[in-house]
Structures are given as structure tokens and as C-alpha cells.
PDB file of C-alpha atoms in Angstrom:
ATOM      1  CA  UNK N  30     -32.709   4.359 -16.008  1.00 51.00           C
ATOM      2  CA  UNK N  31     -35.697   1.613 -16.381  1.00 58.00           C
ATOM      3  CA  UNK N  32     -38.376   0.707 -17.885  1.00 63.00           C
ATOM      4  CA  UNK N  33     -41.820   1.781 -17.362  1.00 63.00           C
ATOM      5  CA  UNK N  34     -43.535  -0.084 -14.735  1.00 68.00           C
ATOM      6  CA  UNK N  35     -47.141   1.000 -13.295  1.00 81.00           C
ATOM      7  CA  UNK N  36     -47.371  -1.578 -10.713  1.00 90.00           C
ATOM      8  CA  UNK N  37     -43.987  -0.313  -8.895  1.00 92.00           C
ATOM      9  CA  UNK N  38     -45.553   3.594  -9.127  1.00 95.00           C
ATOM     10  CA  UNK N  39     -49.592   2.143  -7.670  1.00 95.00           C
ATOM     11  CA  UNK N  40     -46.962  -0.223  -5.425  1.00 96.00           C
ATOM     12  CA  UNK N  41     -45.356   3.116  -3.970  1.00 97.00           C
ATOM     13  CA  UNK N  42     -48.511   5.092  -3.859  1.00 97.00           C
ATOM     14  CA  UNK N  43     -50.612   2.027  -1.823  1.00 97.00           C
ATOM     15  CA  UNK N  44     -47.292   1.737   1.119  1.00 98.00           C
ATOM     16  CA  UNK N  45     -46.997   5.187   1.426  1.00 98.00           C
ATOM     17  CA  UNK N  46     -50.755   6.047   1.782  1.00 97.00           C
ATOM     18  CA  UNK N  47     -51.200   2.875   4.473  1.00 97.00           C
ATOM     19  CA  UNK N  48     -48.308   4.734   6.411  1.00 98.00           C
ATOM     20  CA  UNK N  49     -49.307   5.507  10.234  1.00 97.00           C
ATOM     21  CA  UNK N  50     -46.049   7.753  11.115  1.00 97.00           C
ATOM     22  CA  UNK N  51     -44.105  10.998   9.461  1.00 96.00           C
ATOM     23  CA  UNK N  52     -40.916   8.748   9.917  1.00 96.00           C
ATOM     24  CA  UNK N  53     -42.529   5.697   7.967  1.00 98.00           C
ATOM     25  CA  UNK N  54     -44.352   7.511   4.843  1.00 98.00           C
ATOM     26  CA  UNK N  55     -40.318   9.762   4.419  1.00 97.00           C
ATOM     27  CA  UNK N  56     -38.700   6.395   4.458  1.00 97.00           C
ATOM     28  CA  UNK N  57     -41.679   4.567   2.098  1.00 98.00           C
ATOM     29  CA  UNK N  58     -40.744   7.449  -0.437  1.00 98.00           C
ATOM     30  CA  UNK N  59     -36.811   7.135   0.511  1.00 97.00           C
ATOM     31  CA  UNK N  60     -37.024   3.278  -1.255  1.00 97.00           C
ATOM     32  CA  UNK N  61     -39.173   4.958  -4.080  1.00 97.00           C
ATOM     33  CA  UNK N  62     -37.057   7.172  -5.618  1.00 97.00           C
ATOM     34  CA  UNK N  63     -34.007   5.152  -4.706  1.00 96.00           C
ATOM     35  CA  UNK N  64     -34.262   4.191  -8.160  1.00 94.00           C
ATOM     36  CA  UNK N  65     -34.228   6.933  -9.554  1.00 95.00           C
ATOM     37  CA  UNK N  66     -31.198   7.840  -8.750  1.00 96.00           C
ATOM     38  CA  UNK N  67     -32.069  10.117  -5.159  1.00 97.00           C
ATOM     39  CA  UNK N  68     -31.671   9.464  -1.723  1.00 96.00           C
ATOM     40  CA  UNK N  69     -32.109  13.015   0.395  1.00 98.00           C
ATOM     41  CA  UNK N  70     -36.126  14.200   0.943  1.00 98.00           C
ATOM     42  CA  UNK N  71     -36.368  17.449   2.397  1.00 96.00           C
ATOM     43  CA  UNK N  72     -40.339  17.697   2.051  1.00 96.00           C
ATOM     44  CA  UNK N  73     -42.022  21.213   3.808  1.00 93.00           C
ATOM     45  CA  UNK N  74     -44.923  23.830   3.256  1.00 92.00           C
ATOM     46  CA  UNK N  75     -43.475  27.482   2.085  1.00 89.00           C
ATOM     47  CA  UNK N  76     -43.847  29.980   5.039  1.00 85.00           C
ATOM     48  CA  UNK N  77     -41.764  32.596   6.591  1.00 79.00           C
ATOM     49  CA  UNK N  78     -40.032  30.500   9.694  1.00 76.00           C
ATOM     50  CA  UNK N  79     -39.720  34.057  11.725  1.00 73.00           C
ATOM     51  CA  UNK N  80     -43.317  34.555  11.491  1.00 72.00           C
ATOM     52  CA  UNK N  81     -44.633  30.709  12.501  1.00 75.00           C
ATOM     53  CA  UNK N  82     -43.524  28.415  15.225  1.00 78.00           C
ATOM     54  CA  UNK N  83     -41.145  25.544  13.453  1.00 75.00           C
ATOM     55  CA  UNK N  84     -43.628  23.161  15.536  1.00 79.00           C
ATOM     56  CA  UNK N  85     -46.618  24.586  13.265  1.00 83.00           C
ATOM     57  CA  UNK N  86     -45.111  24.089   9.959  1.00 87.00           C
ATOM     58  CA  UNK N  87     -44.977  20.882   7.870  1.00 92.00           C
ATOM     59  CA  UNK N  88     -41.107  20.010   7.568  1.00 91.00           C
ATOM     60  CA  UNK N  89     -39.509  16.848   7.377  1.00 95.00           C
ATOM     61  CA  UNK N  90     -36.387  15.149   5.775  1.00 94.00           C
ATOM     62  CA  UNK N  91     -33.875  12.838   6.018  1.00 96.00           C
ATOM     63  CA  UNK N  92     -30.721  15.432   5.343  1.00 96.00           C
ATOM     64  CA  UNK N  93     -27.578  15.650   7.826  1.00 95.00           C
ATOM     65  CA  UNK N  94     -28.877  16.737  11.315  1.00 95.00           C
ATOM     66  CA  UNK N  95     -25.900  19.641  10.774  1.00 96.00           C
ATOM     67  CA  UNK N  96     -27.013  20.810   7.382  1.00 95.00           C
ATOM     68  CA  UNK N  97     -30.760  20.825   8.974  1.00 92.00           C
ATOM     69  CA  UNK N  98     -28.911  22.853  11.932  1.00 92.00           C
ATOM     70  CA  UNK N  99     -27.503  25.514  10.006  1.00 92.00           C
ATOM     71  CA  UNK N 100     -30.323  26.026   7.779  1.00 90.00           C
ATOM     72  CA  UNK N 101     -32.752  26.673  10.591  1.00 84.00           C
ATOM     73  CA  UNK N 102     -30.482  28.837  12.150  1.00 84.00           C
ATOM     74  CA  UNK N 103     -30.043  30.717   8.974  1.00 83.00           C
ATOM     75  CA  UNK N 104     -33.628  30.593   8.065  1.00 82.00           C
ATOM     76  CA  UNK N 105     -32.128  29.618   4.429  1.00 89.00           C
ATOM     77  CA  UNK N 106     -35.458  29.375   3.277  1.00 86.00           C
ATOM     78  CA  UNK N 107     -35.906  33.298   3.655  1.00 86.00           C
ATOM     79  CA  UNK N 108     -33.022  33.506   0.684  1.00 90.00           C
ATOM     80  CA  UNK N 109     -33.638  29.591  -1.093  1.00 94.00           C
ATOM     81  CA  UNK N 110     -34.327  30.491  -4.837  1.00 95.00           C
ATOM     82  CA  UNK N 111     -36.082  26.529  -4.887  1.00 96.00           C
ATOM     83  CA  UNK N 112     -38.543  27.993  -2.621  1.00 93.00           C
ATOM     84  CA  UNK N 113     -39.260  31.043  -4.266  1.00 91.00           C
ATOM     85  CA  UNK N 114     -39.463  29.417  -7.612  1.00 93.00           C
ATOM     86  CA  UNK N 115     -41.519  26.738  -5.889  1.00 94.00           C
ATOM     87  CA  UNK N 116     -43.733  29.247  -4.713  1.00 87.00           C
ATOM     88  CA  UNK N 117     -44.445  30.176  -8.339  1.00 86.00           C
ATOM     89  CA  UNK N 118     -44.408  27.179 -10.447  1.00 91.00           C
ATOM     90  CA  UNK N 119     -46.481  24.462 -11.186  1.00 90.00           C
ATOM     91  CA  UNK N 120     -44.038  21.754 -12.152  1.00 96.00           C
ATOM     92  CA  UNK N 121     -41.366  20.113 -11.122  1.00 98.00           C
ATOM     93  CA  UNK N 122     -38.052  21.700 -12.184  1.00 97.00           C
ATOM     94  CA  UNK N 123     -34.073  21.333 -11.150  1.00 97.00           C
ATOM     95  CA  UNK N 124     -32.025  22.587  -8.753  1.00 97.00           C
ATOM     96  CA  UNK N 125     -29.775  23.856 -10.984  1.00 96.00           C
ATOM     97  CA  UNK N 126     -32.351  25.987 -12.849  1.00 96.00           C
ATOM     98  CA  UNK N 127     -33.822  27.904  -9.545  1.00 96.00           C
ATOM     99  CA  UNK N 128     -29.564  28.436  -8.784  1.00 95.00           C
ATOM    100  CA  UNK N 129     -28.945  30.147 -12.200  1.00 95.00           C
ATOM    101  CA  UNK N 130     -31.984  32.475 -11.203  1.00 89.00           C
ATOM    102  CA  UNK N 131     -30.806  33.522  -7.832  1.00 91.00           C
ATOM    103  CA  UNK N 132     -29.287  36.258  -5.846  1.00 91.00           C
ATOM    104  CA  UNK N 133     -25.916  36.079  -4.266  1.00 91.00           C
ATOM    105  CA  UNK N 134     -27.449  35.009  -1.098  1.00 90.00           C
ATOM    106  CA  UNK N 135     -29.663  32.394  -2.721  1.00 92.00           C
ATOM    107  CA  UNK N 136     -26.965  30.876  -4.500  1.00 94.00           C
ATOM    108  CA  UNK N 137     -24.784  30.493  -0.662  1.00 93.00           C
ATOM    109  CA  UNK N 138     -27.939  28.811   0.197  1.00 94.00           C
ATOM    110  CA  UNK N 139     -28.137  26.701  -2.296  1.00 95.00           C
ATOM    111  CA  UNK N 140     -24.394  25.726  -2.168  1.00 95.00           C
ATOM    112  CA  UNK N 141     -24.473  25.312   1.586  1.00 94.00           C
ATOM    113  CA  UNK N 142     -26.490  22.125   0.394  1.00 96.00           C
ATOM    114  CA  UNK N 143     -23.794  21.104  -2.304  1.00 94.00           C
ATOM    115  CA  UNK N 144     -21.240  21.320   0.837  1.00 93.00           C
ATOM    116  CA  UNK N 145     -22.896  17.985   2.587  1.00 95.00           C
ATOM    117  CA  UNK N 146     -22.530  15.740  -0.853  1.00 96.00           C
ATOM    118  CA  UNK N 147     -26.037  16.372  -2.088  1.00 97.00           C
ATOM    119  CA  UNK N 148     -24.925  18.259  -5.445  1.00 97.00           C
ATOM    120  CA  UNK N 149     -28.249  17.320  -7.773  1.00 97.00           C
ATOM    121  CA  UNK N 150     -32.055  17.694  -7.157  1.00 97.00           C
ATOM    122  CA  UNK N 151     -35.396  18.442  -8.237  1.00 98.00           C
ATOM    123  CA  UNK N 152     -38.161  20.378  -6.645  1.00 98.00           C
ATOM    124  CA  UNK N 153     -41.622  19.443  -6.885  1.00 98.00           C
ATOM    125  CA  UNK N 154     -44.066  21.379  -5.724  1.00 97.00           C
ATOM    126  CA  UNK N 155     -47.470  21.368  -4.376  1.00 95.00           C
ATOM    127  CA  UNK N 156     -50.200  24.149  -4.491  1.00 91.00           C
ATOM    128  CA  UNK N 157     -53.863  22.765  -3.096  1.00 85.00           C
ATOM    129  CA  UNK N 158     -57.005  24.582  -1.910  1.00 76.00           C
ATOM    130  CA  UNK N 159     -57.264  25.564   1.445  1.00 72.00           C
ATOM    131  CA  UNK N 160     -53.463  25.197   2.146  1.00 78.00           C
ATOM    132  CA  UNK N 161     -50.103  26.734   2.050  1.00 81.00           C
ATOM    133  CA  UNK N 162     -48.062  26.332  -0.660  1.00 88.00           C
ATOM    134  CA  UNK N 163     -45.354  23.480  -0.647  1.00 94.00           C
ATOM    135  CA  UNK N 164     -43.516  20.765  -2.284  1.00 97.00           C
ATOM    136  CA  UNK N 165     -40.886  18.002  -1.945  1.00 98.00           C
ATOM    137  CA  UNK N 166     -37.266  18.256  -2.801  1.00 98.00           C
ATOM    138  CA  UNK N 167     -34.989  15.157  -3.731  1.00 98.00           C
ATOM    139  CA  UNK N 168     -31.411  15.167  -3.707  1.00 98.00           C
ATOM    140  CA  UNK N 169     -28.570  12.935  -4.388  1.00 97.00           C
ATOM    141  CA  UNK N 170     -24.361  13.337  -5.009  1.00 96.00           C
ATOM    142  CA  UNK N 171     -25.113  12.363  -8.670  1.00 95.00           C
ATOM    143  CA  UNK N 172     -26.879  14.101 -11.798  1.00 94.00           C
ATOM    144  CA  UNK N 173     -29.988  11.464 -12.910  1.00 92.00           C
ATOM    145  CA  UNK N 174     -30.592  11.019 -16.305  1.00 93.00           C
ATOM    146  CA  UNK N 175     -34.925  11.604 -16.361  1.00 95.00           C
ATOM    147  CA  UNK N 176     -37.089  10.751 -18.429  1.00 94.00           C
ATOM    148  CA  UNK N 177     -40.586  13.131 -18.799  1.00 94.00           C
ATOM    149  CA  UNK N 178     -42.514   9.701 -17.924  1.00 93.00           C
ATOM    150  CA  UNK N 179     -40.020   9.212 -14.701  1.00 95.00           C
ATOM    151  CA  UNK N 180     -40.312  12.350 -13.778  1.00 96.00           C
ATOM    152  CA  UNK N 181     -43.796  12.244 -13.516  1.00 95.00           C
ATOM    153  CA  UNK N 182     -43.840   8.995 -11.676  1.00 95.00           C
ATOM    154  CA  UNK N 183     -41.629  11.057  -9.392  1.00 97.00           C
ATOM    155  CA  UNK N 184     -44.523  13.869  -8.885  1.00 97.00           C
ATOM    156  CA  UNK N 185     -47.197  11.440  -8.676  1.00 97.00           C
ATOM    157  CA  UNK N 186     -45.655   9.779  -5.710  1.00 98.00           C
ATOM    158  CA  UNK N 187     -44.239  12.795  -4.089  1.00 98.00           C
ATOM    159  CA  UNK N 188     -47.802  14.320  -4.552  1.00 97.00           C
ATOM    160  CA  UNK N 189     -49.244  11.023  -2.339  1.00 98.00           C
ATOM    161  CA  UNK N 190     -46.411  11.160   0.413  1.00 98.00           C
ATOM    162  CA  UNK N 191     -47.100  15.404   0.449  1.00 97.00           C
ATOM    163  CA  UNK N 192     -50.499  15.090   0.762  1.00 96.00           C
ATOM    164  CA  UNK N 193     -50.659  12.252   3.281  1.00 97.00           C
ATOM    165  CA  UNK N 194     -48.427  13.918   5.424  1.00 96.00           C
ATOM    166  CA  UNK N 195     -50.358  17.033   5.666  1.00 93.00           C
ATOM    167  CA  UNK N 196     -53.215  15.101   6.252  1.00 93.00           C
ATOM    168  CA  UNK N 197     -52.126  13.071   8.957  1.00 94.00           C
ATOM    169  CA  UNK N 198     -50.086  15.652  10.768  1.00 92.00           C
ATOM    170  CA  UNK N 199     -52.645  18.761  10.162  1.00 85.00           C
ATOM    171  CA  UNK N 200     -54.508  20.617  10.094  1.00 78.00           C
ATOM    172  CA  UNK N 201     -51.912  23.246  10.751  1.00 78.00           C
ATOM    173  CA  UNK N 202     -53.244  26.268  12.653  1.00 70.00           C
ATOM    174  CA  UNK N 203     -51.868  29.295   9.711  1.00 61.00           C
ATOM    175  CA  UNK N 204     -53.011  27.434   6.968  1.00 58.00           C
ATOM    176  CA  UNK N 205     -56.357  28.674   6.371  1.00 60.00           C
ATOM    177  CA  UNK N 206     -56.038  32.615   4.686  1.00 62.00           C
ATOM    178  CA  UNK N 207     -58.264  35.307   4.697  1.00 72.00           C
ATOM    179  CA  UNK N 208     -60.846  34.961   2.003  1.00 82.00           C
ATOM    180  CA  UNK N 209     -61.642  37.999  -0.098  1.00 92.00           C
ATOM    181  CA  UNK N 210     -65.541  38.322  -0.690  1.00 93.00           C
ATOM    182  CA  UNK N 211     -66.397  38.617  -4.504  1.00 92.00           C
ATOM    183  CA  UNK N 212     -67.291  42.005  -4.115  1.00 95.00           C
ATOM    184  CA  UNK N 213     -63.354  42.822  -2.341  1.00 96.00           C
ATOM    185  CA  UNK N 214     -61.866  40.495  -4.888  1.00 94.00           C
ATOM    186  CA  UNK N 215     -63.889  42.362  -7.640  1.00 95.00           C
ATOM    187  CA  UNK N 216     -62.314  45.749  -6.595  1.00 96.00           C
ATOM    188  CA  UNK N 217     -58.903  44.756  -5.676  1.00 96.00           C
ATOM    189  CA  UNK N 218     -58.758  43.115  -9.669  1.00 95.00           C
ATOM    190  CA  UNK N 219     -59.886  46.548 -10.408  1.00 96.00           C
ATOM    191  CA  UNK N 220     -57.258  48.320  -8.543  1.00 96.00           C
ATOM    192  CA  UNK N 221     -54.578  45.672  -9.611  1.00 95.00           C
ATOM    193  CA  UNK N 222     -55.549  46.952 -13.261  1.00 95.00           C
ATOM    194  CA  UNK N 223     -54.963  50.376 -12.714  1.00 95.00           C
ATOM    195  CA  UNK N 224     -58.255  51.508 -12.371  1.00 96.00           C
ATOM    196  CA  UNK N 225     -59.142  54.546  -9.747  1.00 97.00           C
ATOM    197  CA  UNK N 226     -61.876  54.324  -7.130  1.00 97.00           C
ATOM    198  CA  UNK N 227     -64.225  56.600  -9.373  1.00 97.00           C
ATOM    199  CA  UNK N 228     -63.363  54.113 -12.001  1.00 96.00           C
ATOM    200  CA  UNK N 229     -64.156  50.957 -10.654  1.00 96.00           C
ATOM    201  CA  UNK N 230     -67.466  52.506  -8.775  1.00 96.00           C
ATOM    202  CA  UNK N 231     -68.656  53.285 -12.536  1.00 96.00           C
ATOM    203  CA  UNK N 232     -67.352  49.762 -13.542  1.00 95.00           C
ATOM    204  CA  UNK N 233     -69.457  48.126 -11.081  1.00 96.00           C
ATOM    205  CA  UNK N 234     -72.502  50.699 -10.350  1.00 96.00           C
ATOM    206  CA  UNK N 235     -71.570  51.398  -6.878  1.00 96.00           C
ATOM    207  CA  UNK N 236     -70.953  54.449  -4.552  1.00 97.00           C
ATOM    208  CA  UNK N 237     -67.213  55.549  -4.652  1.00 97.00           C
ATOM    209  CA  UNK N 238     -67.286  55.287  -0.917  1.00 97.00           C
ATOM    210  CA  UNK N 239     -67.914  52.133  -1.116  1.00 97.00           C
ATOM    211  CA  UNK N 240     -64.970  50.964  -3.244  1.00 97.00           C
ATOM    212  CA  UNK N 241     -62.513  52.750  -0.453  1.00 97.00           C
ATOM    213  CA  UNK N 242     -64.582  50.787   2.473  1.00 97.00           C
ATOM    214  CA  UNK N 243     -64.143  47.701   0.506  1.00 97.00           C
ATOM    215  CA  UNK N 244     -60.862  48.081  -0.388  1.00 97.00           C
ATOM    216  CA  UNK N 245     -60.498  49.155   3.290  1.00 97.00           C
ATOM    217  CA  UNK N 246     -61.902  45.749   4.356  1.00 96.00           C
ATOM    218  CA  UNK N 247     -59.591  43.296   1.813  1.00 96.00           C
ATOM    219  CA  UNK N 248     -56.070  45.504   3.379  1.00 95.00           C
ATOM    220  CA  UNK N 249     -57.376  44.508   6.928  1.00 93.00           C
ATOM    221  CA  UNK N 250     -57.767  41.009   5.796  1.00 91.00           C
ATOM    222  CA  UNK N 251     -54.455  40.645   4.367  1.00 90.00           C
ATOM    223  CA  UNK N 252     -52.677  42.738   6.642  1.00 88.00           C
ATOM    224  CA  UNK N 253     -51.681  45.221   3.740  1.00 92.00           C
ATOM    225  CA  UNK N 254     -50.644  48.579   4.456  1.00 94.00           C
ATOM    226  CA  UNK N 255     -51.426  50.016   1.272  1.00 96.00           C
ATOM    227  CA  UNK N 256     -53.274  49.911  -2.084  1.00 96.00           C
ATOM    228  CA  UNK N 257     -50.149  48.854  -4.267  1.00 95.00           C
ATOM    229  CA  UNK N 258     -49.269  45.803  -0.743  1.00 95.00           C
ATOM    230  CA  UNK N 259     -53.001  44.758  -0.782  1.00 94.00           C
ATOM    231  CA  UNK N 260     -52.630  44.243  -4.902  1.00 94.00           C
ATOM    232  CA  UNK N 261     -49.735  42.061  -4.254  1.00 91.00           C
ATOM    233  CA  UNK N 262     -50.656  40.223  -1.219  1.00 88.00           C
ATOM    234  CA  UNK N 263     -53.753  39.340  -3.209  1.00 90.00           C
ATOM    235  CA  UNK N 264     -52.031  37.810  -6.440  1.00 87.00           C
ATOM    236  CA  UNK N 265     -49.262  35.932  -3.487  1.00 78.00           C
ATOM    237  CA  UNK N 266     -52.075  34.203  -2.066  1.00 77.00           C
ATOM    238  CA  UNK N 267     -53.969  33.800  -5.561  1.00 76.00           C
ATOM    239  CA  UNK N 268     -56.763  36.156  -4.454  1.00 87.00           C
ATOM    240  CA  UNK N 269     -56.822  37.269  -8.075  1.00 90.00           C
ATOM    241  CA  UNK N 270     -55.140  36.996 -10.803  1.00 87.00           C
ATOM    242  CA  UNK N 271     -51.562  38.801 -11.750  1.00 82.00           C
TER     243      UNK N 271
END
């Protein structure tokens, strides 16, 4: 595609971080990755739009108006397998790859996108403390040929515009979650292992009634309505570890 060149990439990253406007950092990225062979930016945290107002959530892009239309209305993002896989992964990774991965549904949603021209992407996303996962998706009518150092030119510069954006638009109000004290984080790995209240009392040299008040407190914090919903709402918002 082209040859290496740092000052375009520290070129990109100064513009876009002396941006004053949403409209002027997604169209300082647009001429970025013009290059590279995309033109569409849909860039947006990961959260359920039934459960927060669309005013409260990071989203911005420069699709179709119509496409944008239908996939509010749809809330695609409740079936997108680039989201979910987003959600998960650390790097950057096609379109194509979260598609062969999905559900009927996911794949429609995915396809719905192919409908308005914009046929080839890439997701990167973006995990930080103290915020919601997200990331920034580019899209174009034609398959780019990447190379790993492109690519990461692409994530470096995405990372700026994501980051900037959040920073100048934030802080959102859903964006901080319920922290787990060590001792609820200790006992909830516990229970995510398997182990029993009894267990994890003689693990830790504690009463067994106070496990099940702990445990009590970390399903209050994350709204879980059970011991096997608090173990996965804990390892969703990286509480503990899977």
C-alpha cells in the first residue's frame, strides 16, 4: 500500500489530538486512513442501547444517515458479532472473522452493513480503566491489502481519536462500575472456582457467614441475581479473572 512513514502517523496523532469538535477529530481520522484504503468510521463505547439513553453513550460516524437509522431502530448492536468479539479481544481483527463466528441474526446485522456499499472492515477496539469497553470500526467497498506495521499505525491513531473523544465529550454518567472490595473479589474468584462457602471460609480463615454476606454484598453491586450471574457479571466487567 506504502511505505512506512512515522511523520504521517505523529502528523495524524498531533491534528487529531488539537481537535476542538466530535465532527473535526471523525473527519481528522477520515483523511488518515484514507490511505489505507477506508473511508466509513463508525467509532462507539459497547453498552446495551435499551438500558442507556443514546445521548449518554459515545457514538459517532460518518455512515449513511439510513443505515445509522435502521441500526438504531434495530438496536443491531444487541445481535453485532464485531461488538461481541470486540467486547472480548484485545486486537484489532476483520469483519469478516467476527461474521464467520456469528449467529443467524448477527450475520443479518452484519450484512445490513454490506447492503450500503461498505463490504470490508476492521474493528479495533479499546478497553481502558475506569471506562466502558469500546473501539473504532473502519469500513470501505474494497478489501485492503495490510500490512502488521499498517495495521498498527491504524490502532495507534484510532486509539488517539478514541481516546480524545471520550475525553472531550465525557465523562459519561454509566461509565464508572461497581468496584468489588478485595475481600468480595477474593470470594467471588473463590466461588467462580467452584469452591463452596465452607470452602472458601477455610481458604481464607473467615466465618462462613461471612462469605454469604460478602457474596451478598458483590450480587447487590452488580445487580446479579444469583451465585452462578454474580460469577459472570464479575469476569464481564473484569472483576476477576475467567
Amino acid at each position: 500500500m506504502h511505505d512506512y512513514n512515522g511523520s504521517a502517523v505523529l502528523h495524524a496523532i498531533r491534528l487529531i489530538s488539537a481537535t476542538a469538535t466530535s465532527a473535526e477529530t471523525i473527519e481528522a481520522l477520515a483523511v488518515f486512513i484514507d490511505a489505507y484504503g477506508f473511508e466509513k468510521i463508525f467509532l462507539g463505547q459497547l453498552v446495551n442501547p435499551m438500558n442507556v439513553p443514546l445521548k449518554d453513550i459515545l457514538y459517532l460516524s460518518n455512515w449513511p444517515e439510513e443505515l445509522k437509522a435502521a441500526r438504531r431502530t434495530r438496536a443491531a448492536i444487541l445481535h453485532d458479532p464485531i461488538a461481541f468479539c470486540a467486547v472480548r479481544s484485545k486486537r484489532p481483527f476483520s469483519w469478516a472473522e467476527a461474521r464467520a463466528h456469528a449467529t443467524r441474526a448477527g450475520r443479518r446485522t452484519v450484512d445490513m452493513v454490506h447492503d450500503f456499499g461498505i463490504t470490508h472492515g476492521m474493528m479495533f477496539p479499546m478497553h481502558a480503566l475506569e471506562s466502558v469497553s469500546g473501539g473504532v470500526s473502519l469500513g470501505g467497498g474494497v478489501k485492503p491489502d495490510l500490512s502488521p506495521t499498517e495495521i498498527a499505525e491504524l490502532e495507534i491513531v484510532c486509539q488517539v481519536a478514541y481516546y480524545h473523544l471520550e475525553t472531550m465529550l465525557g465523562p459519561f454518567p454509566y461509565q464508572k462500575v461497581a468496584e468489588l472490595t478485595p475481600r468480595e473479589t477474593e470470594c467471588v474468584q473463590f466461588a467462580a472456582a467452584g469452591k463452596s462457602n465452607w470452602e472458601i471460609a477455610h481458604i481464607l480463615g473467615i466465618q462462613e457467614d461471612t462469605v454469604k454476606k460478602t457474596l451478598r454484598r458483590a450480587r447487590d453491586k452488580l445487580d446479579a441475581v444469583n451465585r452462578a450471574h454474580l460469577v459472570a457479571s464479575a469476569i464481564a466487567r473484569h472483576q476477576i479473572l475467567p
